[in-house]
Coordinates of C-alpha atoms in Angstrom, one line a residue:
M15 CA 40.4 -20.2 29.2
D16 CA 37.5 -18.1 27.9
H17 CA 40.0 -15.4 26.8
E18 CA 42.0 -18.0 24.9
H19 CA 38.9 -19.4 23.3
Y20 CA 37.7 -16.1 22.0
S21 CA 41.2 -15.1 20.9
K22 CA 41.3 -18.2 18.7
E23 CA 37.9 -17.4 17.1
R24 CA 39.0 -13.9 16.2
S25 CA 40.5 -13.4 12.7
A26 CA 44.0 -12.0 12.4
S27 CA 42.8 -8.7 11.0
L28 CA 40.3 -8.2 13.8
D29 CA 42.9 -9.1 16.4
L30 CA 45.2 -6.5 14.9
L31 CA 42.5 -3.8 14.9
L32 CA 41.7 -4.7 18.5
R33 CA 45.4 -4.4 19.5
F34 CA 45.7 -1.1 17.7
Q35 CA 42.6 0.2 19.4
R36 CA 43.9 -0.7 22.8
L37 CA 47.3 0.9 22.0
L38 CA 45.6 4.2 21.2
V39 CA 43.6 4.0 24.4
S40 CA 46.6 3.2 26.5
K41 CA 48.5 6.2 25.0
L42 CA 45.7 8.5 25.9
Y43 CA 45.2 7.2 29.4
P44 CA 46.3 9.7 32.0
G45 CA 49.9 9.2 33.1
D46 CA 52.3 11.4 31.3
C47 CA 49.8 14.2 31.0
V48 CA 49.0 14.3 34.7
G49 CA 50.0 17.7 36.2
Q50 CA 50.0 19.5 32.9
V51 CA 48.2 22.9 32.6
P52 CA 44.6 22.3 31.7
N53 CA 43.9 22.5 27.9
T54 CA 47.6 22.3 27.1
Y55 CA 48.7 18.9 25.7
S56 CA 51.8 17.7 24.1
P57 CA 51.9 17.4 20.3
D58 CA 52.3 13.6 20.6
L59 CA 49.2 13.3 22.8
L60 CA 47.2 15.5 20.4
G61 CA 48.5 13.3 17.5
V62 CA 47.2 10.2 19.2
G63 CA 43.9 11.9 19.8
S64 CA 43.7 12.8 16.2
L65 CA 44.5 9.2 15.2
L66 CA 41.8 7.9 17.6
K67 CA 39.3 10.2 15.9
K68 CA 40.2 9.0 12.4
Y69 CA 40.1 5.4 13.6
T70 CA 36.6 5.9 15.2
A71 CA 35.4 7.7 12.0
L72 CA 36.4 4.7 9.9
L73 CA 34.8 2.2 12.2
C74 CA 31.6 4.3 12.6
T75 CA 31.4 4.7 8.8
H76 CA 31.5 1.0 8.3
I77 CA 29.0 0.2 11.0
G78 CA 26.8 3.1 9.8
D79 CA 26.7 1.5 6.3
I80 CA 26.0 -2.0 7.6
L81 CA 23.3 -1.5 10.3
P82 CA 20.6 0.2 8.1
V83 CA 20.8 -2.6 5.6
A84 CA 20.8 -5.2 8.4
T85 CA 17.8 -3.5 10.0
S86 CA 15.9 -3.4 6.8
I87 CA 16.3 -7.1 6.2
A88 CA 15.8 -8.1 9.9
S89 CA 12.5 -6.2 10.1
T90 CA 11.0 -8.8 7.7
S91 CA 10.5 -11.5 10.4
H92 CA 12.0 -12.8 13.6
R93 CA 13.7 -15.6 11.5
H94 CA 15.3 -12.9 9.4
F95 CA 16.4 -11.1 12.5
A96 CA 18.1 -14.2 13.8
E97 CA 19.9 -14.9 10.5
V98 CA 21.0 -11.2 10.1
S99 CA 22.2 -11.2 13.8
R100 CA 24.5 -14.2 13.0
V101 CA 25.9 -12.4 10.0
V102 CA 26.4 -9.2 11.8
D103 CA 28.1 -11.1 14.7
G104 CA 30.8 -12.2 12.3
D105 CA 31.4 -8.7 11.0
L106 CA 33.2 -5.7 12.6
T107 CA 29.8 -4.4 13.5
G108 CA 29.1 -7.2 15.9
S109 CA 32.7 -7.7 17.2
I110 CA 34.2 -6.7 20.5
L111 CA 35.7 -3.5 18.9
L112 CA 32.7 -1.2 19.3
P113 CA 31.6 -2.1 22.9
E114 CA 35.2 -1.9 24.1
L115 CA 35.8 1.4 22.3
V116 CA 32.7 2.9 23.9
V117 CA 33.7 1.8 27.4
S118 CA 37.3 3.0 26.8
V119 CA 36.1 6.4 25.6
V120 CA 33.8 6.8 28.6
L121 CA 36.7 5.9 30.9
L122 CA 39.0 8.4 29.2
L123 CA 36.3 11.0 29.3
S124 CA 36.0 10.6 33.1
K125 CA 39.8 10.8 33.5
N126 CA 40.6 13.6 31.1
A127 CA 37.5 15.3 29.6
G128 CA 39.5 18.1 28.1
L129 CA 41.7 15.9 26.0
M130 CA 38.7 13.8 24.8
Q131 CA 36.8 16.9 23.8
E132 CA 39.9 18.0 21.9
A133 CA 40.1 14.6 20.1
G134 CA 36.5 14.8 19.0
A135 CA 35.8 11.0 18.9
I136 CA 32.6 11.2 21.1
P137 CA 30.3 12.9 18.6
L138 CA 31.2 10.2 16.0
L139 CA 30.1 7.4 18.4
A140 CA 27.0 9.3 19.4
G141 CA 25.9 9.2 15.7
L142 CA 25.6 5.4 15.9
L143 CA 23.1 5.4 18.7
E144 CA 20.1 5.8 16.4
H145 CA 21.2 2.9 14.1
L146 CA 21.9 0.7 17.0
D147 CA 18.6 1.5 18.7
R148 CA 16.6 0.7 15.5
F149 CA 18.3 -2.7 15.2
N150 CA 17.9 -3.5 18.9
H151 CA 14.2 -2.7 18.8
L152 CA 13.7 -5.6 16.4
A153 CA 14.9 -8.1 18.9
P154 CA 12.2 -10.6 20.0
G155 CA 11.4 -10.3 23.7
K156 CA 12.9 -6.8 24.0
E157 CA 9.8 -5.6 26.0
R158 CA 10.4 -8.4 28.5
D159 CA 14.0 -7.5 28.9
D160 CA 13.3 -3.8 29.2
N161 CA 10.5 -4.2 31.7
E162 CA 12.5 -6.6 33.9
D163 CA 15.7 -4.6 33.5
L164 CA 17.6 -7.8 33.0
A165 CA 19.5 -7.0 29.8
W166 CA 19.7 -4.8 26.8
P167 CA 19.1 -7.0 23.7
G168 CA 22.1 -6.0 21.6
I169 CA 23.7 -7.6 18.6
M170 CA 23.7 -11.2 19.9
G171 CA 22.7 -13.6 17.2
S172 CA 23.5 -16.6 19.4
F173 CA 20.8 -15.5 21.9
F174 CA 18.0 -15.8 19.3
T175 CA 17.2 -19.2 17.9
G176 CA 14.7 -17.9 15.3
Q177 CA 12.2 -20.7 15.7
S178 CA 9.3 -18.5 14.8
C179 CA 8.9 -16.8 11.4
R180 CA 5.5 -15.1 12.0
N181 CA 5.7 -11.6 10.4
N182 CA 5.2 -8.5 12.4
E183 CA 4.0 -10.4 15.5
E184 CA 5.4 -10.2 19.0
V185 CA 6.8 -13.5 20.0
T186 CA 7.4 -14.3 23.7
L187 CA 10.6 -16.1 24.3
I188 CA 10.2 -18.7 27.1
R189 CA 13.4 -19.8 28.8
K190 CA 13.8 -23.4 29.9
A191 CA 13.8 -22.3 33.5
D192 CA 10.4 -20.5 33.0
L193 CA 8.9 -23.7 31.6
E194 CA 10.2 -25.8 34.4
N195 CA 8.9 -23.4 37.1
H196 CA 5.5 -23.2 35.4
N197 CA 5.2 -26.9 35.3
K198 CA 6.2 -27.2 39.0
D199 CA 3.4 -24.9 39.9
G200 CA 0.8 -27.2 38.3
G201 CA 0.9 -26.0 34.7
F202 CA 1.5 -28.2 31.7
W203 CA 3.7 -26.6 29.1
T204 CA 5.5 -28.7 26.5
V205 CA 7.9 -27.9 23.6
I206 CA 7.2 -29.1 20.1
D207 CA 9.6 -28.1 17.3
G208 CA 10.9 -25.1 19.3
K209 CA 7.4 -23.8 20.2
V210 CA 5.8 -23.9 23.7
Y211 CA 2.3 -25.2 23.9
D212 CA 0.0 -25.1 27.0
I213 CA -1.8 -28.5 27.0
K214 CA -3.3 -28.2 30.5
D215 CA -6.9 -28.2 29.2
F216 CA -6.1 -31.1 26.8
Q217 CA -4.7 -33.1 29.7
T218 CA -8.0 -33.4 31.4
Q219 CA -9.7 -34.7 28.2
S220 CA -7.0 -37.1 27.1
L221 CA -7.4 -40.8 27.8
T222 CA -3.7 -41.5 27.4
G223 CA -2.6 -40.1 30.7
S224 CA 0.0 -37.6 31.7
G225 CA 3.0 -39.9 31.2
I226 CA 2.4 -40.3 27.4
L227 CA 1.7 -36.6 27.1

């Protein structure tokens, strides 16, 4: 059901690119070339490898043009980052194409390193790492994610709600579960307009009682 849902959301052109990308990977996956003499590949296989390199070059060129601009705008504030993430998520840059291509190339490299070296697509993907890293480092809460080894904050605009627009300040993202656990332990956090406030000290001074608070 999830697969059908995402398939309906993808545009026809993106779906066509994804099918083309998967076709290239399937043609390069070891099968017909198993048992061949190392470093000798059929012209058809080398042709597919060359096509993969050209496809990767075009995709990387597009992403390489988009990400620096996106990073420049997103660095203004966390609200800008959230909005830019939503835009990027709808572009090829934030689509399933790149992550699936990277995984596929790593798989092909583990199965047939010689052929992938011959194709030359890997250096093209490596050139995107710096752009991706700069954009990811703007994500609010990245330190928490890195320290806890929970997740790598990639291009996921839906994850960031962008409630805070304070410039150049580190904003801690508090999950609903964090808030509930804190309050169970005797704390008193509350959410007002998307921001979490600690009103524990105010609770003792208030005459209205905890229920109203």
